[in-house]
Each structure stands twice: as C-alpha cells, then as structure tokens.
Tab-separated table of C-alpha atoms and ligand atoms in Angstrom:
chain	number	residue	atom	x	y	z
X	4	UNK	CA	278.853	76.693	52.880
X	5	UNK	CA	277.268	73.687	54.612
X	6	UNK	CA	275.541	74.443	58.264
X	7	UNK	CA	275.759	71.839	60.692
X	8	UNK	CA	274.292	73.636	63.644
X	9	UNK	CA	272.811	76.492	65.549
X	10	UNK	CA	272.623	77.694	69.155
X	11	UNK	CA	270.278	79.641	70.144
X	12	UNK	CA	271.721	80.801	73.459
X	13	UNK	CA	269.943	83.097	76.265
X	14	UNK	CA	271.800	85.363	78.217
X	15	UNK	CA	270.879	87.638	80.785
X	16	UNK	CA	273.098	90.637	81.521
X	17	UNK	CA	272.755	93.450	84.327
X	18	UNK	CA	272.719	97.013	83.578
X	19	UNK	CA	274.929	99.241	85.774
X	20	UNK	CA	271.923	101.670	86.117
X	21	UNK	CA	268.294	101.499	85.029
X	22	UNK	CA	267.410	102.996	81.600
X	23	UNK	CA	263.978	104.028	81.589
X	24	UNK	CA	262.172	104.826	78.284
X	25	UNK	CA	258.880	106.093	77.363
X	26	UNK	CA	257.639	102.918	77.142
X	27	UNK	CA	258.997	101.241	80.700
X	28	UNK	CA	262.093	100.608	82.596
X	29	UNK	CA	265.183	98.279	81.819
X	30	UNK	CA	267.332	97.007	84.546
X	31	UNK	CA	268.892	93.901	83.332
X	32	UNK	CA	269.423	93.160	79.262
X	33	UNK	CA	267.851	89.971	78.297
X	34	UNK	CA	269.554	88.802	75.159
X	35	UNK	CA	269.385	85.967	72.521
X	36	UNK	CA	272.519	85.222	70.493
X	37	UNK	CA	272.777	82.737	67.798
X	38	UNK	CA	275.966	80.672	67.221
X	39	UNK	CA	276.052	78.749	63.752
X	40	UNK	CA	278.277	76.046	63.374
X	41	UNK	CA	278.958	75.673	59.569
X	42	UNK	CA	281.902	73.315	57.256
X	43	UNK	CA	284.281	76.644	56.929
X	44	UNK	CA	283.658	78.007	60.899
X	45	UNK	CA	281.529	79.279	63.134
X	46	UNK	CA	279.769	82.806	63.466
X	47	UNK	CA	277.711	84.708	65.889
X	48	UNK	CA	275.070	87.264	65.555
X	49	UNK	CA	273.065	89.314	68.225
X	50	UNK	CA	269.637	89.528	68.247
X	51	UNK	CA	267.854	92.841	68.983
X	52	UNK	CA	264.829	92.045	70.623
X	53	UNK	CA	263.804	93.281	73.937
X	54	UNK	CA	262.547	90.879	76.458
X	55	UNK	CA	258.751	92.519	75.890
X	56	UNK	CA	257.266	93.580	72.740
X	57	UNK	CA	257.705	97.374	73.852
X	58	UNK	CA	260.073	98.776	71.476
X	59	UNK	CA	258.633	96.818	68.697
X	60	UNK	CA	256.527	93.978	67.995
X	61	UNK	CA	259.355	91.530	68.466
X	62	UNK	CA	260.793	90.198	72.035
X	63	UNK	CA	263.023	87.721	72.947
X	64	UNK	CA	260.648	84.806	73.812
X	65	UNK	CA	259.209	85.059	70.003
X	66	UNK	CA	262.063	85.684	68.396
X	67	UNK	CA	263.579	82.126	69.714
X	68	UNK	CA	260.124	80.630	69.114
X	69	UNK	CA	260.574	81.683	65.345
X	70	UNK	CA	264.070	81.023	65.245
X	71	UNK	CA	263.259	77.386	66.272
X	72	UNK	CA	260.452	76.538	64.853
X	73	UNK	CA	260.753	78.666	61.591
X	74	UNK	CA	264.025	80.429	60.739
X	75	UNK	CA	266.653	77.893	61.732
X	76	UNK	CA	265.258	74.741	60.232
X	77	UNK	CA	265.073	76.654	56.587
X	78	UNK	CA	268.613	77.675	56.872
X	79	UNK	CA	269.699	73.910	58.244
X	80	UNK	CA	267.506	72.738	55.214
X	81	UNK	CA	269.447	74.883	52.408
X	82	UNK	CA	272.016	72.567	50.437
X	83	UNK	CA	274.716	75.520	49.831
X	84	UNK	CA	273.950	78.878	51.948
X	85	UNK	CA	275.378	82.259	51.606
X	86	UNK	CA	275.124	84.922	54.248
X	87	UNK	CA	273.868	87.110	50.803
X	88	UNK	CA	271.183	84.263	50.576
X	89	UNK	CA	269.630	84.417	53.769
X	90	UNK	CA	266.949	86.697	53.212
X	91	UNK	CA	265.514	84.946	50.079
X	92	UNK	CA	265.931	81.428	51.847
X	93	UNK	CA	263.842	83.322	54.726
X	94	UNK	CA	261.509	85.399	52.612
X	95	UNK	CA	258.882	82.965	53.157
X	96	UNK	CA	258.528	84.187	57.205
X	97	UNK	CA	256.688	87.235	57.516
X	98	UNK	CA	258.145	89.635	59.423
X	99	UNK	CA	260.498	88.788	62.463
X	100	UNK	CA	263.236	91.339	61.041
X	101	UNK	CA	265.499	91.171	64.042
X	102	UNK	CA	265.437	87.420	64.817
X	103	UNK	CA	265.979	86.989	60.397
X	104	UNK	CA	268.965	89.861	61.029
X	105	UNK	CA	270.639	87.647	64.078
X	106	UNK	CA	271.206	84.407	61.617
X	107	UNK	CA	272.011	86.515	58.976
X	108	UNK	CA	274.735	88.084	60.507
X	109	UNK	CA	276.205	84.864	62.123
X	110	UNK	CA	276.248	83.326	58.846
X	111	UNK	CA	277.717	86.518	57.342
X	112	UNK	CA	280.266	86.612	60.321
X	113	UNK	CA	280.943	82.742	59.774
X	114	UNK	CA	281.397	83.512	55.880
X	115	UNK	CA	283.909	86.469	56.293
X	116	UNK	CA	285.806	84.840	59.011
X	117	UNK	CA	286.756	82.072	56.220
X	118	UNK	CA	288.002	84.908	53.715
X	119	UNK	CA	289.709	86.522	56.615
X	120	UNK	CA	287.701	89.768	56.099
X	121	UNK	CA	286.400	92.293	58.172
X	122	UNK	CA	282.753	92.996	57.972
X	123	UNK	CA	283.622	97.037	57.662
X	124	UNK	CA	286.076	96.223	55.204
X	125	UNK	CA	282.638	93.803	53.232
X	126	UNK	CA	280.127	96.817	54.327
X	127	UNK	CA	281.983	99.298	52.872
X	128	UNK	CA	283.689	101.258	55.835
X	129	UNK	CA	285.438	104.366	55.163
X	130	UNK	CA	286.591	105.306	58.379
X	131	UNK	CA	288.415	103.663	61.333
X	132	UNK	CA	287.235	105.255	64.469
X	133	UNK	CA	283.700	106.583	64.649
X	134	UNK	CA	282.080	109.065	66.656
X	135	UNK	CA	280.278	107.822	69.672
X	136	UNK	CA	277.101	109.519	71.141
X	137	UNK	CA	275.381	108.095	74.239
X	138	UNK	CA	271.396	107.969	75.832
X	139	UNK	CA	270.384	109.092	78.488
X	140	UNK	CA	266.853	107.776	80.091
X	141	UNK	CA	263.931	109.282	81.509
X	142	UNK	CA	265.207	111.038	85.248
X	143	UNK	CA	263.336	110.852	88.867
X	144	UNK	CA	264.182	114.311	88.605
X	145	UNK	CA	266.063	117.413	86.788
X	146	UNK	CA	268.942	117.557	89.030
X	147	UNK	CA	269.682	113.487	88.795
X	148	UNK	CA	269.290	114.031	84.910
X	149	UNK	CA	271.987	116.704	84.777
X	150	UNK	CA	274.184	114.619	86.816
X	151	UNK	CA	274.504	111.949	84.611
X	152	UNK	CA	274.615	114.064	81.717
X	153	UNK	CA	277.911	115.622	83.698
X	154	UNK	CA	279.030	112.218	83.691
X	155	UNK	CA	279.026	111.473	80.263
X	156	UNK	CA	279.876	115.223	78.765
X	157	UNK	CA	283.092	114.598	81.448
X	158	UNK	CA	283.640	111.543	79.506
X	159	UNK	CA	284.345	112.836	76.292
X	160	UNK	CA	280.690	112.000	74.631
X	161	UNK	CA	280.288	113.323	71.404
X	162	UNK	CA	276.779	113.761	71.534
X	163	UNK	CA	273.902	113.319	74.281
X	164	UNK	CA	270.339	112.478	73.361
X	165	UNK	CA	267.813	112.464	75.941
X	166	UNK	CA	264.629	110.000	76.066
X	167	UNK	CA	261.283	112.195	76.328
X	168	UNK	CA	257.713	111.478	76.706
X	169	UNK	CA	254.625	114.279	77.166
X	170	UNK	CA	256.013	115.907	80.728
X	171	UNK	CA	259.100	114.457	80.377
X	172	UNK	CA	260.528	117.035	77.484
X	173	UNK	CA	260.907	121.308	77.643
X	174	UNK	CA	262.106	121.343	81.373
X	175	UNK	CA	264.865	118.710	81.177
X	176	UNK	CA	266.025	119.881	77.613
X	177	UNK	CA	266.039	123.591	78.545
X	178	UNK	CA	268.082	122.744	81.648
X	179	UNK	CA	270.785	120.854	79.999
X	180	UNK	CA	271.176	123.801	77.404
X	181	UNK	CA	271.518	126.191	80.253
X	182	UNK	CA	273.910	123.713	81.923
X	183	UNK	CA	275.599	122.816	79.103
X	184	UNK	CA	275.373	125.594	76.947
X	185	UNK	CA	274.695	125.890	73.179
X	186	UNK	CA	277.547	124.007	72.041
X	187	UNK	CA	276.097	120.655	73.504
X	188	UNK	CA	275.396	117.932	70.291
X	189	UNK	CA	271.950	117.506	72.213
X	190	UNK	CA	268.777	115.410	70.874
X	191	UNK	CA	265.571	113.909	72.191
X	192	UNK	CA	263.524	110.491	71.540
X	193	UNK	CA	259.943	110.060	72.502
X	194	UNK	CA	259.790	106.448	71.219
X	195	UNK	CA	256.310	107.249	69.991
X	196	UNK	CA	254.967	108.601	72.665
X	197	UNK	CA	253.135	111.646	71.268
X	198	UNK	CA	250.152	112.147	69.345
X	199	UNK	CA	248.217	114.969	67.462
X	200	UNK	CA	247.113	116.455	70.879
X	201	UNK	CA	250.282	116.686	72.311
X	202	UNK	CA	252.224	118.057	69.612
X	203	UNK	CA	252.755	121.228	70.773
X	204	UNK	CA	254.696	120.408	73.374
X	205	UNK	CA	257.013	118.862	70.795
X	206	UNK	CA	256.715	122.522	68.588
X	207	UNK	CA	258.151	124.473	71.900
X	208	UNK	CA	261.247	122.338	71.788
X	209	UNK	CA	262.368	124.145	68.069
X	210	UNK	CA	263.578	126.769	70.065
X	211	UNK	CA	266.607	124.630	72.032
X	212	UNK	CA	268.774	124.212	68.544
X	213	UNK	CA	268.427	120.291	68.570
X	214	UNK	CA	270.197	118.190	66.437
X	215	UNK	CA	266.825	116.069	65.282
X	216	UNK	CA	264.231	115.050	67.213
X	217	UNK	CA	263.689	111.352	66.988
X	218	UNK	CA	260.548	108.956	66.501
X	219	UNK	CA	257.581	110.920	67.875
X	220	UNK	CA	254.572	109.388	66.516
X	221	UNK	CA	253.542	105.903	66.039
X	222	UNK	CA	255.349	103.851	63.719
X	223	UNK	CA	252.397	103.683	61.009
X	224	UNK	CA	251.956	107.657	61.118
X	225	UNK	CA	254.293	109.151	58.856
X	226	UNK	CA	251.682	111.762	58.357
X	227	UNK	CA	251.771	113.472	61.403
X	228	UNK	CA	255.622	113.458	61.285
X	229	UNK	CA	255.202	115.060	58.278
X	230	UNK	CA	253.086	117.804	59.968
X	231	UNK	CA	255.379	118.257	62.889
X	232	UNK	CA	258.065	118.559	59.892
X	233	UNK	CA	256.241	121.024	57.943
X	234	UNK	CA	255.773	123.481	61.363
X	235	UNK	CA	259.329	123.230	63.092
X	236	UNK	CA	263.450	123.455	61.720
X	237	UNK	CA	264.483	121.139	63.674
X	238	UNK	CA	265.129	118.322	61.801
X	239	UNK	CA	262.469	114.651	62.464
X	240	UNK	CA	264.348	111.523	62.630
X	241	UNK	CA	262.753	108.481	62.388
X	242	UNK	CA	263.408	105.240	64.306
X	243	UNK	CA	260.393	102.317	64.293
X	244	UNK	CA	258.517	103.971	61.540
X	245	UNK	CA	262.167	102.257	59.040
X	246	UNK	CA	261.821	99.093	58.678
X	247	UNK	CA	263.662	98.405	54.851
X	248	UNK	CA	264.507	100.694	51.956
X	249	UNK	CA	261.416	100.982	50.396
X	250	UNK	CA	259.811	102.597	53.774
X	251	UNK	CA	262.726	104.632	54.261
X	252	UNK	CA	262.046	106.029	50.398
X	253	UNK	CA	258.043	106.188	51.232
X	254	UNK	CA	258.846	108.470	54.302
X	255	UNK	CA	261.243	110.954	52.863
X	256	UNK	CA	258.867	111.098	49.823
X	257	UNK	CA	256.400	111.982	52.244
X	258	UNK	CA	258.582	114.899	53.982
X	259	UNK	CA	258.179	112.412	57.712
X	260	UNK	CA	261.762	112.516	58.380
X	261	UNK	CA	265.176	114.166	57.355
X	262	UNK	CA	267.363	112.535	59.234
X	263	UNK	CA	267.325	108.583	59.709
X	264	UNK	CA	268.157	106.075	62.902
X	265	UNK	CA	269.540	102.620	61.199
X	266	UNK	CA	269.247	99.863	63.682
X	267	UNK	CA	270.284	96.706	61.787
X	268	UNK	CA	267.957	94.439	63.592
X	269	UNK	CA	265.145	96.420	62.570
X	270	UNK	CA	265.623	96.390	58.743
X	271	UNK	CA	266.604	92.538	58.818
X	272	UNK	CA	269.966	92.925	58.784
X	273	UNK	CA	273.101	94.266	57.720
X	274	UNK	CA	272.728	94.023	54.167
X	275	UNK	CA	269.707	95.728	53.942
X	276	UNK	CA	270.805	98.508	56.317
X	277	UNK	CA	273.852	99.321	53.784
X	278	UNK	CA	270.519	99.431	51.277
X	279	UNK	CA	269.022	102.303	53.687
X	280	UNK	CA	272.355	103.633	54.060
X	281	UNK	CA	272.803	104.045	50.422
X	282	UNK	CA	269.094	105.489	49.100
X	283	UNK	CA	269.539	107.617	51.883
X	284	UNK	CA	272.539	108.863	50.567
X	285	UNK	CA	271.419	109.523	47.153
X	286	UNK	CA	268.219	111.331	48.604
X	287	UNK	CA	270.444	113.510	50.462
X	288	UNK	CA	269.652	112.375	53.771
X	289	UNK	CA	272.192	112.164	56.592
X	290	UNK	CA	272.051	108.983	58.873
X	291	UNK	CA	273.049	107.444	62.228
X	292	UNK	CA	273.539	104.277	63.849
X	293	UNK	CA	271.243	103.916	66.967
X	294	UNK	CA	271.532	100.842	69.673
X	295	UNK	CA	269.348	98.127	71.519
X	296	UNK	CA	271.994	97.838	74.609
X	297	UNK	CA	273.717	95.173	72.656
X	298	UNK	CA	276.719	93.561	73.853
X	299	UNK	CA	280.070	93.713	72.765
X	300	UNK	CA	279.136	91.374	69.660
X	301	UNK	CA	276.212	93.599	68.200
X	302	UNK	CA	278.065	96.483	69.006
X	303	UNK	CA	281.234	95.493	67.271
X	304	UNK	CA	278.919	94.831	63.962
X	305	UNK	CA	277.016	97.938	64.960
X	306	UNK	CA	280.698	100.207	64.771
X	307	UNK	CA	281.879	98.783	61.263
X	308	UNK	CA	278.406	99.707	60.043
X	309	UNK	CA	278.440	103.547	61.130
X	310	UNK	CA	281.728	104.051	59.315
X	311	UNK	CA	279.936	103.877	56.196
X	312	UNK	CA	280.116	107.570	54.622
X	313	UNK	CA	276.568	108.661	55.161
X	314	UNK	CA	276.603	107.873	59.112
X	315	UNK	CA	277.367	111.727	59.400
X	316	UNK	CA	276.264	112.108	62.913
X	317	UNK	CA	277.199	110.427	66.173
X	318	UNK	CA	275.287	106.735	66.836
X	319	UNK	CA	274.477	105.457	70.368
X	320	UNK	CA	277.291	103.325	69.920
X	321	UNK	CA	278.585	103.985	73.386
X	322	UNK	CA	281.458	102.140	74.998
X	323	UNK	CA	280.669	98.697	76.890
X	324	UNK	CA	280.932	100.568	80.234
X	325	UNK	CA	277.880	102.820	79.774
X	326	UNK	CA	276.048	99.686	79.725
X	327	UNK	CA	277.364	96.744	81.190
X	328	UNK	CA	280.100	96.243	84.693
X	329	UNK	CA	281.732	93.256	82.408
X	330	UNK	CA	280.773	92.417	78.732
X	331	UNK	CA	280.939	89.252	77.068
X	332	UNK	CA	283.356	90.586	74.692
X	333	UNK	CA	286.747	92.367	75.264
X	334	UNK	CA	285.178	95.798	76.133
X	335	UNK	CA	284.555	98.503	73.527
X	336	UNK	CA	286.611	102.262	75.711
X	337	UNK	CA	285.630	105.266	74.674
X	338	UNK	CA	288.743	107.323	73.307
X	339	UNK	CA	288.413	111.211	72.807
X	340	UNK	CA	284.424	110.322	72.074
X	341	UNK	CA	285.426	107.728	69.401
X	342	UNK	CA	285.168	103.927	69.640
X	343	UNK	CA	287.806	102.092	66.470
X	344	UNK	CA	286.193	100.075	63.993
X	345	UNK	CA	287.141	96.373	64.239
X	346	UNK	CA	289.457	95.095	62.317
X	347	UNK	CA	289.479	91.515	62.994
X	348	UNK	CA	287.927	88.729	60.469
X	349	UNK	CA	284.039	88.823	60.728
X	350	UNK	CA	282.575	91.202	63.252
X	351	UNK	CA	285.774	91.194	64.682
X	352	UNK	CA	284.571	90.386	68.746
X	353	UNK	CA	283.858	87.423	70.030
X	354	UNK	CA	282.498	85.960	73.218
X	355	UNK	CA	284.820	85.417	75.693
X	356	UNK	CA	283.893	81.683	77.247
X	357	UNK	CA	284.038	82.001	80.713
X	358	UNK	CA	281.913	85.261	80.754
X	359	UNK	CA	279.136	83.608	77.963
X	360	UNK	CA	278.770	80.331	80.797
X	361	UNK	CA	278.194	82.679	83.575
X	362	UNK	CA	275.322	84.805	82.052
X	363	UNK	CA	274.037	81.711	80.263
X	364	UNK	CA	270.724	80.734	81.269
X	365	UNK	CA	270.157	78.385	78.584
X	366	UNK	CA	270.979	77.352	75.270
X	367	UNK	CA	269.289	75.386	72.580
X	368	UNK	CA	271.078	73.114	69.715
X	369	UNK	CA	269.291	72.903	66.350
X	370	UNK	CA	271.001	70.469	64.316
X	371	UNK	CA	270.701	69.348	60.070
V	11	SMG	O1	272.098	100.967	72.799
V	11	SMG	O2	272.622	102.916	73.618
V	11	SMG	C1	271.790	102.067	73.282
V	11	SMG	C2	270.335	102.397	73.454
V	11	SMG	C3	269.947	103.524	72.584
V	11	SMG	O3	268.018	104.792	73.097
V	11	SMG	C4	268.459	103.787	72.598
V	11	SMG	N1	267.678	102.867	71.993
V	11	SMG	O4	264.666	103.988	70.511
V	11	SMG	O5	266.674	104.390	69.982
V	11	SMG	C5	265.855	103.845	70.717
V	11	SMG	C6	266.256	102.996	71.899
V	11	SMG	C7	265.638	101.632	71.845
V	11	SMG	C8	266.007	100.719	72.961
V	11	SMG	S1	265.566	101.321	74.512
V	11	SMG	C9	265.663	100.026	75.598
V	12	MG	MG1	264.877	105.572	69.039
C-alpha cells in the first residue's frame, strides 16, 4: 500500500477516579493516537506512552517528537509498505517501542480493514470472549481500598490485582483475603519499586496464595527476580523488564519470571507480542495481557490479542467504564467478567467523531 498521510492527534481524557501507582498519581489520560491515511483506507493505532517518562522511558511529548521527526517520515518515504514491514523500515530508530507499535498497528489496522479481516482472526485468536481482570491503585487508606475492591468483585471481575510499593503491600493484601476470602483471583504490582533491602517484605506476601506477583525490581535486574523466585512459590511476573522475545527468553532462562505481562506497546507492537506469546508458549510459560488505560481503540486491539491460547489468565482489559465516563469508541461492558473479542475488519473500534473533536487538543498532519 501507498501512505498519503498521518495524524498524529493528542487527546486528553479524564479518569473517573485517580489511579495512583508506585511511581505517582494519574487523574486525566493523556493520549497520542495516530491516524494513517493510505491508497486502500485509513487505520488507527494507540500509543502507550504516559504523559511522563514514569512507567518507562517513553512519554507522550517524545513519542510525537519521534513520530514526527523520525518514525513517520520513513514510513511516508517507503514506496510499497506493509504493516509486516514496519519494523524493518523502522529498525534504523533505536528504541521508541511504543511510539514504533502505534504506526504499526494503524498500518496493520489500515491493511486488514482492506481484506475485511479482523485483527484476532490475523493474530491468531482462539476464543471470542476473554476474561477480564481489573487494577486497583494505591488507597488513602485500607477501608477506601476494600471499598472499591467491593465495587469491582460486585461487578463480576474476574480477577483483582492490587498496585503495591514498600508500606503499601502485607496490610492491604491480607485485608482483602480476609474480606474476600481465599477464593479471590488476587495479585499485586510494585512497578519496580523494591530493591534487595526491601525484599522481605515482598517474601511475607507468599503466604496470601497470590496468583503472581508482578514487576518488583528494576527493569535491568532480572537477577534479583531471580532470587525472590528462588525463595518464594508464588509465581514472579514480569512487566518492564519484557521488552521483545529475545528478553523474554533471557529472563525465563534466568529463572526471573514464570509468568509474563504482554503489553503490546512495550514490545513494539503486535507482531512481536504474538512472538512473546508464542516462545512463551513453547517454554511453558503462561501469559496475560496487561493495560496502559487505553481507550476503546487500544483496548479493542488489546482484547483480540489476549484470545490467543497462551493468555491463560485474566488481563487488565477492563471495560471502558472502569476508566473513562465516555470513551471515544462505542464502550467495551463487562459481561459475567468477560469483554467479546471484536469482530469487525481491523481492530474492529473506531473513534466516534464527535467525541475525538471534543477531547482533541491538537493534531498534527504529516504528509508524502
Ligand atoms: O489499563 O487497566 C489498565 C492499567 C493496568 O496497572 C496497570 N498498568 O504496570 O501494569 C502496569 C500498569 C502501567 C500503567 S499505570 C498508569
Ligand atoms: Mg505492571
């Protein structure tokens, strides 16, 4: 296909409550989308990026700055582009996973909207509902945590994890067990926020019957998830630390994790996640979909990838209402804990025009 032109459009979207994280607070979702314009259709991919480097080294600001000056002028520049050749035609960038991942998926959405395919039906989907777990940020206090735990067990959640950091991690988890009981699909994420000193604190949660316990270390220390491996049964998930499918077979090789969070954004796309989806497979190791508060468009690319066959435990791929008052898309309702995999052409969501222009706060054309 031939690419006439991308937007690189910012939107700014308010959170219905605050969702704080080990590494700050997020009231309103700042996000870049990218709309290419191509000779068969146009496509649209979400960015991941966080409007501070926080998460992970990429934020919104940079990843338009690279998009701009970088990503979308190689792309323009290509004489006969394929969503599959993306990555090569960008393999000159270092880096930038989640601003390569957003062009990659429009194009990819473009491209499968012209064959009338569905991008689970392309990815591989074997299911058509999946399970849906949800997050639940750092509390001011024990009792509000339990409340909005309520909220979410009463709506048919599959699965709650709940954001940690040292102090933040054996009172609330042993009082949703004793509220909740044992029965409870319940997991933590420190989002790095532990080291070799605090550890322990980390050891005295192998006692709750978690599900995994996600990302505690710094992304570069696969060693001392290894440790923390080696000294508790609950299973160590990694998040940051899995960046492609070579790290992901570096980390199980080094006993770091078990279990594995797939973010799309973070591996550079799609393509390559259904790469960590499948060496994961043939290690042996069970994975999930996680989430960046995306809207309806990332989520509805986010849903046909965890119905892939080794996505064997619920993904925070919660329903639009856990997140956003009105999404951009037609909102993604939680049914008995499950959300349906799309079935439309492409990701199978689109924006819906009069909701993109009032949460616009600027868009950029890039033209050949
Ligand atoms: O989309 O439901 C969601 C957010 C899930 O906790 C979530 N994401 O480390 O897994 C993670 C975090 C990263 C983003 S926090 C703002
Ligand atoms: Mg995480």
């Amino acid at each position: 296909m031939k690419l006439h032109a991308v937007d690189l459009r910012r939107i700014a979207m308010p959170l219905v409550r605050p969702f704080r994280t080990s590494f700050g607070v997020q009231t309103t979702r700042e996000v870049l989308l990218v709309r290419v314009v191509t000779d068969v259709g146009e496509g649209w991919g979400e960015c991941a990026a966080l409007a501070a480097p926080v998460y992970s080294s990429e934020y919104v600001d940079g990843a338009h700055a690279v998009l701009r000056d970088h990503l979308v002028p190689r792309v323009l520049a290509e004489p006969d582009l394929t969503a599959r050749g993306v990555a090569r035609t960008l393999g000159g960038v270092v880096g930038h996973r989640m601003a390569k991942a957003a062009i990659e998926t429009a194009v990819l959405d473009a491209e499968l909207r012209a064959h009338d395919m569905s991008l689970g039906s392309y990815l591989g989907a074997v299911r058509t509902e999946v399970e849906c777990g949800v997050s639940v940020g750092i509390a001011e206090s024990v009792d509000e945590l339990l409340a909005e735990v309520g909220e979410y067990v009463d709506h048919g959640y599959r699965r709650i994890k709940l954001k940690i950091e040292p102090g933040w991690d054996v009172e609330p988890v042993r009082a949703v067990r004793e509220a909740f009981g044992d029965r409870l699909q319940l997991q933590v994420d420190a989002n790095t926020a532990y080291d070799a000193a605090s550890s322990a604190r980390l050891e005295a949660l192998d006692e709750f019957g978690l599900l995994l316990i996600e990302q505690p270390f710094a992304e570069d220390d696969l060693h001392q998830h290894a440790v923390l491996a080696g000294r508790i049964s609950t299973p160590v998930c990694l998040d940051e630390s899995i960046t492609s499918a070579r790290a992901v077979v570096e980390a199980v090789r080094q006993g770091a994790c078990s279990i594995v969070n797939i973010k799309a954004g973070r591996m550079g796309g799609y393509l390559e996640s259904v790469r960590v989806h499948d060496v994961c497979e043939a290690m042996g190791v069970p994975v999930w979909c996680g989430g960046m508060l995306e809207t309806g468009i990332g989520r509805a690319a986010n849903i046909a990838l965890a119905a892939l066959p080794n996505f064997r435990l619920p993904g925070d791929t919660s329903a639009s209402d856990r997140y956003y008052a009105e999404d951009i898309t037609d909102p993604f309702v939680l049914r008995d804990g499950m959300l349906p995999v799309p079935t439309g052409p492409g990701v199978g969501a689109e924006p819906r025009p009069d909701v993109l222009r009032a949460l616009t706060i600027d868009v950029e054309t890039l033209k050949r």
